[in-house]
Amino acid sequence: MASVSAELKGKYVLVINAGSSSFKTQILACENEKPILAVLAERIGSDNGKLIFKINPDTDKEEKHAFDVHYPTHGDGIRDMMKRIVDMGILPNFDSIVASGHRVLLGGPYYAECKVDATVKQVIRDYIPLGPLHNPANLACIEVIEEILPGVPAVAVFDTGFHTTMPAYAYTYGISKEFSEKYHLRRYGFHGISHKYVSKTAAKYLGKETFTGICCHLGNGCSITAIKDGKCVDTTMGLTPLEGLLMGTRCGDIDASLPLFLMEQEGLTPTQMSDVLNKQSGLKALTGSNDMRDVEAMIAKGDENAILANNIFNYRVIKYIGAYLSVLGYDIDGILFTGGIGENAPVTRAPICQAFANLGLEIDDELNKVRSGEPREITKKGSKIKALVVPTNEELEIMQTTLKILGY
Ligand code: ADP
């Protein structure tokens, strides 16, 4: 951690990470980069919303408060949260907040991270057709925070940003130029904030300037990125987060003809079809649950659907790691695991790592079982290919980027 300048002593950054019907917020102290507050607002737009405040999260002074709420929009939720922060005495006022940092889903091919101004807001608006649930929520959060914190600079950190370095042959789809140019159709990739943070952390852990290797973000959403000298060269998610791996509720790679066939046969609209592919597929469709912990429990009872789903999940991860090993010329610093599954499921990591035993990846079964919030190796000393678990921290990455963009 860099030592902070005098002007940042006692100051905070507000980080907002909004999803389609939720938002996560942290207030992080500039001095130690630790959150004094973590907030989760869920089920925005429905009657049974929840707001959870964790004061001093993950410390022995953690205090949890849960509220039943009804937020018609993200903006309503942000306003209410900010009022409670003062009412509950978490901060006396907002004078100590020097900046807000916002995760924004899609920023197109050029924007990675930048101070919010009219042009950046227009870029977020321009990409609403490709991120119809997230970009409007992200923009609403930025605009409400601008109202509540007038004069406090805001920074947009795009989830597609880390992937803007991909070469054209990795991001271009084999469709007509007319369509791709008219509608900005290409691979954008997502989870970029996480891939960037995790690969930077791995480089530091390994004592390297930059990281070259493969980063597997396996959570509810899953993606793998090939990284060369700290820059993304390919990633499994595409125009939207639907492409690539099997996920909690997304199908990942399928023949593009399949949805066309189903739409014709079942008379589904594009919105209904999108709902099937994004929300009713993946582990959920194959096992009844989108949660890998449930799938593991079903496997323990011998459930054949769960065994197949897990095999499909692992097979896709192995296939892409193999592909990216060849993309990177088999010369890598390591394979990284992060996200809810990547960080917490030794039983998923083990078979994936074992698939590369012939290339010299020697998993250490004891190290693989260790639970810790720190970056760690799970391969034996001397293993030709290293595998590491590196916990992600998107909020910290957004905070650091925000301060960097603002010149602190
Ligand atoms: P998101 O992509 O929504 O940020 P996370 O990265 O938190 O999600 O990952 C959530 C997923 O992580 C859960 O759906 C669950 O499948 C998985 N997970 C969390 N803890 C464990 C665990 N101990 N064992 C296996 N899977 C886990």
XYZ file of C-alpha atoms and ligand atoms in Angstrom:
435
model
C 0.000 0.000 0.000
C 1.324 3.448 -0.925
C 1.658 5.910 1.961
C -1.039 8.564 1.674
C -0.410 12.249 1.179
C -1.308 14.688 3.961
C -4.402 15.798 2.035
C -5.852 12.255 2.223
C -5.423 11.843 6.003
C -8.862 11.236 7.574
C -10.476 11.112 4.111
C -12.638 8.441 2.479
C -13.616 7.133 -0.939
C -17.209 6.023 -1.571
C -17.330 2.999 -3.888
C -20.560 1.914 -5.576
C -20.967 -1.363 -7.432
C -24.510 -1.586 -8.827
C -26.060 -4.693 -10.366
C -29.371 -4.977 -12.180
C -31.476 -5.162 -8.981
C -28.912 -4.576 -6.248
C -25.994 -2.428 -5.238
C -22.964 -2.910 -3.032
C -21.283 0.086 -1.438
C -18.154 0.545 0.616
C -16.693 3.582 2.314
C -12.934 3.030 2.435
C -10.432 5.012 4.494
C -7.624 6.437 2.359
C -5.084 5.911 5.137
C -5.285 2.116 5.373
C -7.499 1.221 2.366
C -9.887 -0.630 4.714
C -13.687 -0.221 4.645
C -15.401 1.461 7.595
C -18.753 0.443 6.094
C -19.984 -2.184 3.635
C -23.584 -2.014 2.392
C -25.646 -4.448 0.360
C -29.043 -3.452 -1.042
C -30.990 -6.290 -2.649
C -34.240 -6.728 -4.578
C -34.503 -3.143 -5.799
C -37.825 -2.695 -7.581
C -39.610 -5.312 -5.470
C -41.654 -4.983 -2.253
C -39.439 -7.164 -0.099
C -36.099 -5.380 -0.446
C -33.275 -5.743 2.088
C -30.608 -3.277 3.120
C -27.679 -4.618 5.103
C -25.096 -2.393 6.783
C -21.854 -3.835 8.106
C -19.973 -1.265 10.148
C -16.233 -2.061 10.482
C -16.706 -5.172 8.311
C -14.467 -8.214 8.809
C -13.009 -6.870 12.059
C -13.707 -7.854 15.671
C -15.732 -4.611 15.909
C -18.091 -5.585 13.064
C -21.708 -4.487 13.640
C -24.433 -5.758 11.339
C -27.772 -4.001 10.815
C -30.477 -5.316 8.466
C -33.471 -3.287 7.306
C -36.590 -4.204 5.337
C -36.895 -1.638 2.563
C -38.846 -0.896 -0.574
C -36.815 0.908 -3.210
C -38.613 1.498 -6.518
C -35.294 2.521 -8.134
C -31.531 2.413 -7.507
C -31.612 6.191 -6.945
C -34.144 5.768 -4.097
C -31.895 3.189 -2.495
C -28.763 5.326 -2.736
C -30.564 8.368 -1.246
C -31.887 6.315 1.670
C -28.501 4.675 2.295
C -26.697 8.025 2.351
C -29.259 9.453 4.805
C -28.841 6.463 7.118
C -25.037 6.846 7.072
C -25.410 10.257 8.726
C -28.459 9.366 10.863
C -26.622 6.347 12.313
C -23.557 8.481 13.053
C -21.254 6.464 10.768
C -20.039 9.804 9.379
C -21.126 13.194 10.832
C -21.501 14.547 7.275
C -19.921 13.864 3.863
C -17.149 16.486 4.065
C -14.503 13.759 4.441
C -15.469 11.970 1.189
C -12.921 13.025 -1.452
C -14.267 11.005 -4.364
C -16.772 8.407 -5.499
C -15.747 5.432 -7.631
C -18.345 3.542 -9.647
C -18.202 0.152 -11.294
C -19.843 0.502 -14.704
C -20.619 -2.592 -16.768
C -19.912 -1.570 -20.338
C -17.774 1.268 -21.623
C -17.128 0.132 -25.179
C -13.747 -0.533 -26.774
C -11.818 2.532 -25.581
C -12.902 3.488 -22.086
C -11.219 1.706 -19.169
C -11.356 4.127 -16.254
C -11.964 7.876 -16.261
C -13.267 10.883 -14.395
C -16.986 11.232 -15.041
C -17.990 14.126 -17.284
C -20.702 14.684 -19.897
C -18.812 12.607 -22.521
C -18.347 9.639 -20.178
C -22.026 9.749 -19.211
C -22.911 9.718 -22.905
C -20.684 6.646 -23.436
C -22.546 4.869 -20.601
C -25.844 5.857 -22.269
C -24.630 4.778 -25.716
C -23.980 1.249 -24.420
C -27.388 0.820 -22.736
C -28.648 -1.354 -25.636
C -25.835 -3.865 -24.922
C -26.073 -3.586 -21.112
C -29.772 -2.851 -20.672
C -29.999 -3.823 -17.010
C -26.671 -2.569 -15.681
C -25.662 0.610 -17.526
C -28.862 2.538 -16.595
C -28.460 1.475 -12.937
C -24.782 2.517 -12.989
C -25.624 5.912 -14.485
C -28.469 6.482 -12.001
C -26.091 5.833 -9.085
C -23.515 8.274 -10.504
C -26.123 11.005 -10.991
C -27.705 10.638 -7.549
C -24.291 10.702 -5.861
C -23.412 13.860 -7.849
C -26.579 15.432 -6.421
C -25.803 14.363 -2.838
C -22.066 15.153 -3.039
C -21.908 18.284 -5.222
C -18.360 19.113 -6.325
C -16.971 15.697 -5.279
C -15.362 14.078 -8.359
C -16.702 10.741 -9.570
C -14.687 8.114 -11.450
C -16.176 5.386 -13.659
C -14.270 2.098 -13.661
C -15.557 -0.063 -16.488
C -15.838 -3.834 -16.077
C -14.847 -4.097 -19.735
C -11.824 -1.796 -19.215
C -9.144 -4.426 -18.561
C -10.109 -6.181 -21.810
C -9.665 -3.171 -24.110
C -6.116 -4.414 -24.880
C -7.297 -7.574 -26.707
C -6.035 -7.899 -30.287
C -8.597 -7.606 -33.095
C -8.370 -11.331 -33.921
C -9.498 -12.154 -30.361
C -12.379 -9.682 -30.184
C -13.800 -9.747 -33.717
C -16.789 -12.003 -34.474
C -17.091 -13.588 -37.923
C -20.105 -11.544 -38.962
C -20.542 -8.764 -41.503
C -18.633 -5.530 -40.889
C -21.806 -3.607 -41.604
C -23.570 -5.166 -38.599
C -20.583 -5.073 -36.254
C -19.892 -1.415 -36.990
C -23.523 -0.331 -36.868
C -24.232 -2.060 -33.541
C -20.730 -2.175 -31.975
C -20.770 -5.984 -31.971
C -17.549 -7.559 -30.670
C -16.105 -9.371 -27.676
C -15.892 -6.921 -24.772
C -15.281 -9.279 -21.842
C -16.378 -8.645 -18.245
C -15.130 -9.170 -14.652
C -12.285 -6.879 -15.782
C -11.937 -5.128 -12.415
C -11.528 -8.499 -10.714
C -9.113 -9.929 -13.321
C -6.987 -6.782 -13.051
C -6.894 -6.758 -9.249
C -6.184 -10.494 -8.987
C -3.438 -10.518 -11.631
C -1.768 -7.440 -10.091
C -1.929 -9.064 -6.652
C -0.458 -12.295 -8.062
C 2.411 -10.367 -9.697
C 3.214 -8.748 -6.354
C 2.991 -12.093 -4.518
C 5.306 -13.730 -7.062
C 7.755 -10.815 -6.991
C 7.182 -9.943 -10.680
C 6.686 -6.543 -12.322
C 3.657 -7.816 -14.231
C 1.717 -11.085 -14.454
C 1.644 -13.425 -17.417
C -0.793 -16.293 -17.075
C -4.390 -17.358 -16.751
C -6.938 -15.910 -14.350
C -10.084 -17.937 -13.582
C -12.877 -15.921 -11.957
C -15.350 -18.600 -10.878
C -18.337 -17.173 -9.008
C -21.999 -16.965 -9.888
C -20.720 -15.474 -13.142
C -17.583 -17.188 -14.463
C -14.867 -16.071 -16.873
C -11.240 -16.841 -17.693
C -8.740 -14.310 -19.007
C -5.374 -14.833 -20.709
C -2.947 -12.142 -19.542
C 0.444 -11.296 -21.059
C 2.737 -8.813 -19.279
C -0.221 -7.535 -17.207
C -2.476 -6.990 -20.248
C -5.527 -8.985 -21.305
C -5.041 -10.818 -24.617
C -8.250 -12.874 -24.576
C -11.224 -13.596 -22.345
C -14.137 -16.021 -22.376
C -17.060 -13.617 -21.927
C -18.092 -11.818 -25.095
C -20.468 -9.142 -26.313
C -22.344 -9.814 -23.068
C -21.456 -11.922 -20.014
C -23.296 -14.906 -21.532
C -20.421 -16.431 -23.525
C -17.837 -18.967 -22.372
C -17.996 -21.049 -19.206
C -20.993 -22.757 -17.658
C -22.231 -20.439 -14.878
C -24.764 -20.359 -12.044
C -27.678 -19.372 -14.271
C -26.028 -18.689 -17.671
C -25.459 -21.372 -20.280
C -22.100 -20.116 -21.584
C -21.032 -21.319 -25.062
C -23.801 -22.777 -27.208
C -24.408 -22.948 -30.938
C -26.047 -19.619 -31.895
C -28.649 -21.617 -33.833
C -30.044 -23.107 -30.631
C -31.875 -19.990 -29.395
C -33.123 -19.294 -32.935
C -34.562 -22.815 -33.116
C -36.176 -22.526 -29.666
C -37.638 -19.098 -30.422
C -39.304 -20.524 -33.515
C -40.520 -23.712 -31.865
C -41.733 -22.144 -28.607
C -42.748 -18.724 -29.979
C -40.415 -16.952 -27.555
C -39.662 -13.232 -27.818
C -36.021 -12.044 -27.685
C -36.561 -10.907 -24.082
C -37.979 -14.288 -23.066
C -35.152 -16.107 -24.821
C -32.579 -13.894 -23.115
C -34.196 -14.691 -19.769
C -33.894 -18.442 -20.468
C -30.219 -18.196 -21.476
C -29.134 -15.753 -18.744
C -31.324 -16.635 -15.779
C -32.727 -20.154 -16.271
C -29.720 -22.053 -17.614
C -26.307 -23.196 -16.345
C -26.057 -25.097 -13.040
C -29.620 -24.029 -12.213
C -31.083 -25.679 -15.312
C -28.996 -28.827 -14.959
C -29.379 -29.387 -11.189
C -32.145 -27.118 -9.875
C -29.663 -24.901 -7.980
C -27.319 -22.162 -9.150
C -25.167 -22.571 -6.049
C -22.074 -24.765 -6.304
C -22.400 -25.663 -2.613
C -25.778 -27.290 -3.329
C -24.294 -29.051 -6.358
C -21.470 -30.418 -4.164
C -24.035 -31.651 -1.607
C -26.026 -33.367 -4.383
C -22.851 -35.001 -5.715
C -22.126 -36.373 -2.230
C -25.509 -38.121 -2.417
C -24.690 -39.550 -5.848
C -27.066 -37.282 -7.831
C -26.318 -37.947 -11.511
C -27.518 -34.560 -12.755
C -25.209 -32.811 -10.310
C -22.275 -35.033 -11.311
C -22.861 -34.223 -14.997
C -23.244 -30.475 -14.302
C -20.001 -30.449 -12.331
C -18.222 -32.371 -15.084
C -19.456 -29.871 -17.685
C -18.361 -26.971 -15.450
C -14.856 -28.391 -14.923
C -14.480 -29.513 -18.548
C -15.138 -26.009 -19.883
C -12.656 -24.476 -17.447
C -10.021 -27.070 -18.440
C -10.717 -26.497 -22.143
C -10.212 -22.741 -21.890
C -7.126 -23.017 -19.677
C -5.672 -25.365 -22.328
C -6.560 -22.912 -25.086
C -5.027 -19.967 -23.237
C -1.866 -21.952 -22.418
C -1.297 -22.248 -26.157
C -2.230 -18.586 -26.713
C 0.460 -17.665 -24.151
C 3.050 -20.090 -25.568
C 3.049 -22.360 -22.452
C 5.260 -19.821 -20.677
C 3.285 -18.568 -17.696
C 3.758 -17.350 -14.121
C 0.709 -19.279 -12.980
C -2.971 -20.148 -13.093
C -5.070 -18.053 -10.691
C -8.365 -19.004 -9.030
C -10.731 -16.362 -7.635
C -14.458 -15.674 -7.079
C -16.813 -17.541 -4.716
C -16.077 -20.969 -6.238
C -12.443 -20.302 -7.184
C -11.610 -19.120 -3.662
C -13.672 -21.592 -1.634
C -14.053 -24.878 -3.511
C -10.958 -27.124 -3.298
C -13.016 -29.938 -4.847
C -13.472 -27.876 -8.022
C -9.848 -26.664 -8.160
C -8.397 -30.185 -7.753
C -9.710 -31.859 -10.937
C -9.033 -28.709 -12.980
C -5.406 -28.650 -11.821
C -5.016 -32.433 -12.252
C -5.880 -32.058 -15.933
C -2.518 -30.283 -16.385
C -0.393 -32.827 -14.489
C 1.261 -33.951 -17.734
C 2.427 -30.382 -18.328
C 4.064 -30.331 -14.899
C 1.341 -28.829 -12.689
C 1.648 -30.635 -9.355
C -1.211 -29.770 -7.027
C -0.518 -30.042 -3.287
C -3.656 -31.602 -1.763
C -2.978 -30.134 1.693
C -2.314 -26.599 0.422
C -5.416 -26.851 -1.762
C -7.534 -27.414 1.369
C -6.173 -24.367 3.250
C -8.766 -21.643 3.906
C -7.439 -18.104 4.013
C -8.230 -14.621 2.803
C -4.643 -14.201 1.572
C -3.097 -15.025 -1.823
C -1.506 -18.473 -1.669
C 0.031 -21.212 -3.804
C -1.739 -24.576 -4.002
C 0.963 -26.367 -6.009
C 4.010 -28.246 -4.712
C 7.393 -26.509 -4.479
C 9.101 -26.969 -7.840
C 5.818 -27.476 -9.745
C 6.536 -26.438 -13.345
C 3.201 -24.613 -13.567
C 2.055 -22.832 -10.417
C -1.587 -22.586 -9.349
C -2.637 -19.919 -6.862
C -5.765 -18.841 -5.033
C -6.012 -15.050 -4.991
C -9.089 -13.550 -3.274
C -10.607 -10.782 -5.343
C -11.470 -7.326 -4.007
C -13.242 -5.232 -6.631
C -14.065 -2.419 -4.202
C -10.398 -1.947 -3.285
C -9.420 -1.971 -6.967
C -12.081 0.697 -7.708
C -10.846 2.822 -4.798
C -7.196 2.622 -5.879
C -8.113 3.378 -9.494
C -10.303 6.316 -8.450
C -7.495 7.950 -6.477
C -4.999 7.264 -9.290
C -7.258 8.841 -11.938
C -7.751 11.903 -9.739
C -3.984 12.306 -9.380
C -3.597 11.477 -5.682
P -20.879 -13.227 -7.778
O -20.396 -13.737 -9.098
O -22.364 -13.047 -7.695
O -20.060 -12.089 -7.202
P -19.463 -14.925 -5.909
O -18.134 -14.655 -6.492
O -19.715 -14.507 -4.494
O -20.670 -14.438 -6.796
O -19.701 -16.501 -6.015
C -20.915 -17.065 -5.597
C -20.837 -18.548 -5.793
O -19.678 -19.073 -5.104
C -22.017 -19.235 -5.124
O -23.074 -19.329 -5.999
C -21.459 -20.574 -4.782
O -21.737 -21.433 -5.880
C -19.962 -20.401 -4.718
N -19.409 -20.681 -3.386
C -19.299 -19.842 -2.344
N -18.747 -20.474 -1.275
C -18.499 -21.748 -1.679
C -17.946 -22.906 -1.050
N -17.531 -22.870 0.201
N -17.869 -24.028 -1.783
C -18.293 -24.071 -3.057
N -18.817 -23.028 -3.699
C -18.926 -21.877 -3.026
